Amino acid sequence: GQQVMQIPQYQHVQEGEDFTTYCNSSTTLSNIQWYKQRPGGHPVFLIQLVKSGEVKKQKRLTFQFGEAKKNSSLHITATQTTDVGTYFCAGLLDSNYQLIWGAGTKLIIKP
Amino acid sequence: DVKVTQSSRYLVKRTGEKVFLECVQDMDHENMFWYRQDPGLGLRLIYFSYDVKMKEKGDIPEGYSVSREKKERFSLILESASTNQTSMYLCASSLDPGLVDETQYFGPGTRLLVL
């Protein structure tokens, strides 16, 4: 079936280093959404990308949607301890408007 | 703000028990969802509903059923709980089927332990 592959599963960084997570879909997406889940919390919506090639920024976070609307990335510049958590992408399928979730990338800040 | 509430934060049940997890949203959302979340597997969709009395199977419906008698309430039922159903269960809602924006709003989750 349709899948959204998200990599890496985990990423350990030193505070101040950058972090990137990638999502790839086997089919074209209507939009892609990004969520953050803090340890012990529930997913919280961050942003939605709709247009081909779209780039959006939220402070140190940069979100991109690929030209073919099949892939997306989230990049965090100069990570801080408050960035710790798991980042999920979720793609809305063009065909049936079903939301397909990536497995998430857990960001761990090394002390 | 959208509020999605779940009946319990933590639940401990025995194998074979019937378990009800309740979810209520207060924003008149059409869509409601039940997921389970397990380490390394992300969010997996169990069932969803686009309307009252309407339900659709997600990716892993086996061992579960759902009920949506009222628009604001979506219940997940484990007919006979098993240890492999120990998990975090998350309910979510979104506004309207067919819209390009399908942002989902999540409840706090129910951590279920089946002994």
Coordinates of C-alpha atoms in Angstrom, one line a residue:
Chain A
G1 CA 0.0 0.0 0.0
Q2 CA 0.9 3.6 0.0
Q3 CA 3.8 4.5 2.3
V4 CA 5.6 7.5 3.6
M5 CA 9.1 6.6 4.5
Q6 CA 10.8 8.8 7.1
I7 CA 14.5 8.7 7.9
P8 CA 16.5 8.6 10.0
Q9 CA 14.7 6.8 12.9
Y10 CA 17.0 8.5 15.4
Q11 CA 19.5 11.3 15.3
H12 CA 21.9 12.2 18.1
V13 CA 23.3 15.7 17.9
Q14 CA 25.3 18.0 20.1
E15 CA 23.4 21.1 21.1
G16 CA 24.1 23.8 18.5
E17 CA 24.4 21.3 15.6
D18 CA 21.9 21.1 12.8
F19 CA 19.3 18.4 12.4
T20 CA 17.4 17.2 9.3
T21 CA 14.7 14.6 8.8
Y22 CA 13.4 13.4 5.4
C23 CA 10.1 12.0 4.2
N24 CA 9.5 10.2 0.9
S25 CA 6.2 9.1 -0.5
S26 CA 5.7 6.5 -3.2
T27 CA 2.8 8.5 -4.5
T28 CA 2.0 12.2 -5.1
L29 CA 0.7 14.1 -2.1
S30 CA -1.9 16.8 -1.9
N31 CA -0.1 18.3 1.1
I32 CA 2.4 17.3 3.8
Q33 CA 2.1 18.1 7.4
W34 CA 4.7 18.1 10.1
Y35 CA 4.1 17.3 13.8
K36 CA 6.3 17.4 16.9
Q37 CA 5.8 15.1 19.8
R38 CA 7.7 16.0 23.0
P39 CA 8.7 13.1 25.3
G40 CA 5.5 11.9 27.2
G41 CA 3.3 14.2 25.1
H42 CA 1.1 13.9 22.1
P43 CA 1.7 15.0 18.5
V44 CA 1.3 18.7 17.9
F45 CA 0.8 20.2 14.5
L46 CA 3.7 22.4 13.3
I47 CA 3.0 23.3 9.7
Q48 CA 1.4 22.3 6.4
L49 CA 3.0 22.5 2.9
V50 CA 0.7 22.5 -0.1
K51 CA 2.5 23.8 -3.2
S52 CA 5.2 22.1 -5.3
G53 CA 8.6 23.4 -4.2
E54 CA 7.2 25.3 -1.2
V55 CA 9.6 26.4 1.5
K56 CA 8.4 27.7 4.9
K57 CA 10.4 28.8 7.9
Q58 CA 9.5 29.0 11.6
K59 CA 12.4 30.6 13.4
R60 CA 15.2 27.9 13.2
L61 CA 13.0 25.4 11.5
T62 CA 12.9 25.2 7.7
F63 CA 10.3 23.0 5.9
Q64 CA 10.5 22.0 2.2
F65 CA 8.1 20.3 -0.1
G66 CA 9.6 18.7 -3.2
E67 CA 8.9 19.8 -6.8
A68 CA 7.2 16.4 -7.5
K69 CA 5.2 16.7 -4.2
K70 CA 6.6 13.3 -3.2
N71 CA 9.2 14.3 -0.6
S72 CA 9.7 16.7 2.2
S73 CA 12.3 17.7 4.7
L74 CA 12.5 19.5 8.0
H75 CA 15.8 21.2 9.0
I76 CA 16.5 22.6 12.4
T77 CA 19.5 25.0 12.6
A78 CA 21.5 25.2 15.8
T79 CA 19.5 22.8 17.8
Q80 CA 18.5 23.6 21.4
T81 CA 17.4 21.4 24.2
T82 CA 13.8 22.5 23.7
D83 CA 13.9 20.8 20.2
V84 CA 14.1 17.4 21.8
G85 CA 11.2 15.1 20.7
T86 CA 10.0 13.0 17.8
Y87 CA 9.2 14.7 14.5
F88 CA 6.5 13.1 12.3
C89 CA 5.6 13.9 8.7
A90 CA 2.1 13.0 7.5
G91 CA 1.2 13.1 3.8
L92 CA -2.3 13.6 2.5
L93 CA -2.8 11.3 -0.5
D94 CA -4.0 12.9 -3.8
S95 CA -6.1 9.9 -4.6
N96 CA -8.3 9.4 -1.5
Y97 CA -7.4 12.2 1.0
Q98 CA -6.1 9.7 3.5
L99 CA -3.3 10.9 5.8
I100 CA -0.3 8.6 5.8
W101 CA 2.2 8.9 8.6
G102 CA 5.9 8.6 8.6
A103 CA 7.4 6.5 11.4
G104 CA 9.0 9.6 13.0
T105 CA 12.5 10.8 13.7
K106 CA 13.6 11.0 17.3
L107 CA 15.9 14.0 18.0
I108 CA 18.2 13.4 20.9
I109 CA 20.5 16.1 22.1
K110 CA 23.8 14.8 23.5
P111 CA 24.8 16.4 26.8
Chain B
D1 CA -8.8 26.1 20.5
V2 CA -9.7 22.6 19.5
K3 CA -9.9 20.3 22.5
V4 CA -9.7 16.6 22.2
T5 CA -10.1 14.6 25.4
Q6 CA -9.6 11.0 26.2
S7 CA -11.3 9.2 29.1
S8 CA -8.2 7.9 30.8
R9 CA -4.5 8.7 30.7
Y10 CA -3.5 5.3 32.1
L11 CA -5.3 2.0 32.1
V12 CA -4.4 -1.5 33.4
K13 CA -6.5 -4.4 32.2
R14 CA -6.3 -8.2 32.2
T15 CA -6.1 -10.4 29.2
G16 CA -9.6 -11.2 27.9
E17 CA -11.3 -8.1 29.4
K18 CA -13.4 -5.9 27.2
V19 CA -11.9 -2.4 27.1
F20 CA -13.5 0.9 26.1
L21 CA -11.5 3.9 25.2
E22 CA -13.5 7.1 24.8
C23 CA -12.6 10.2 22.9
V24 CA -14.5 13.5 22.7
Q25 CA -13.8 16.6 20.6
D26 CA -15.5 19.9 21.1
M27 CA -15.0 21.6 17.7
D28 CA -17.7 20.0 15.6
H29 CA -15.1 18.1 13.5
E30 CA -16.4 15.6 11.0
N31 CA -13.4 13.2 11.1
M32 CA -12.2 11.3 14.1
F33 CA -9.3 8.8 14.2
W34 CA -7.9 6.2 16.5
Y35 CA -4.1 5.4 16.4
R36 CA -1.8 3.3 18.4
Q37 CA 1.8 4.3 18.9
D38 CA 4.6 1.9 19.6
P39 CA 8.3 2.6 19.8
G40 CA 9.9 2.5 16.4
L41 CA 6.6 2.1 14.6
G42 CA 5.3 5.6 14.6
L43 CA 1.5 6.2 14.5
R44 CA -0.6 3.4 13.0
L45 CA -4.2 4.0 12.1
I46 CA -6.7 1.6 13.6
Y47 CA -10.0 3.0 12.5
F48 CA -11.4 6.3 11.4
S49 CA -14.8 7.8 11.0
Y50 CA -16.0 10.5 8.6
D51 CA -19.5 10.8 9.9
V52 CA -21.8 9.7 12.6
K53 CA -22.4 5.9 12.5
M54 CA -19.8 5.6 9.8
K55 CA -16.5 3.8 10.2
E56 CA -13.6 2.7 8.1
K57 CA -10.8 0.3 8.8
G58 CA -7.3 1.7 9.0
D59 CA -4.1 -0.2 8.7
I60 CA -4.4 -2.4 11.8
P61 CA -8.1 -3.0 12.7
E62 CA -7.8 -6.6 13.9
G63 CA -8.8 -7.0 17.5
Y64 CA -10.6 -3.6 17.6
S65 CA -14.0 -2.2 16.9
V66 CA -15.3 1.4 17.1
S67 CA -18.5 3.2 17.7
R68 CA -19.6 6.7 16.6
E69 CA -23.1 7.3 17.8
K70 CA -22.6 11.1 18.2
K71 CA -20.5 13.4 16.2
E72 CA -18.4 14.5 19.1
R73 CA -17.6 11.1 20.5
F74 CA -15.6 8.2 19.0
S75 CA -15.1 5.0 21.0
L76 CA -12.5 2.4 20.6
I77 CA -13.3 -1.1 21.8
L78 CA -11.0 -4.0 22.5
E79 CA -13.4 -6.9 22.6
S80 CA -11.0 -9.3 24.3
A81 CA -7.8 -7.5 25.3
S82 CA -4.5 -9.2 24.7
T83 CA -1.0 -8.5 25.8
N84 CA 0.1 -7.4 22.3
Q85 CA -2.5 -4.6 22.6
T86 CA -0.4 -2.9 25.3
S87 CA 0.3 0.4 23.7
M88 CA -0.3 4.2 23.7
Y89 CA -3.6 4.9 22.1
L90 CA -4.1 8.4 20.5
C91 CA -7.4 9.9 19.3
A92 CA -7.5 12.7 16.8
S93 CA -10.0 14.8 15.0
S94 CA -10.0 16.9 11.8
L95 CA -12.4 19.3 10.3
D96 CA -13.9 18.0 7.1
P97 CA -13.4 15.2 4.6
G98 CA -12.3 16.3 1.2
L99 CA -10.6 19.5 2.2
V100 CA -7.0 19.9 1.3
D101 CA -6.3 20.9 4.9
E102 CA -6.7 17.9 7.1
T103 CA -4.8 19.0 10.1
Q104 CA -5.3 16.5 12.9
Y105 CA -5.7 17.6 16.5
F106 CA -4.7 15.0 19.0
G107 CA -5.9 14.0 22.5
P108 CA -3.4 13.4 25.3
G109 CA -3.3 9.7 24.8
T110 CA -4.2 6.6 26.8
R111 CA -1.4 4.4 27.9
L112 CA -2.9 0.9 28.1
L113 CA -1.2 -2.0 29.8
V114 CA -2.7 -5.5 29.4
L115 CA -1.5 -8.0 31.9

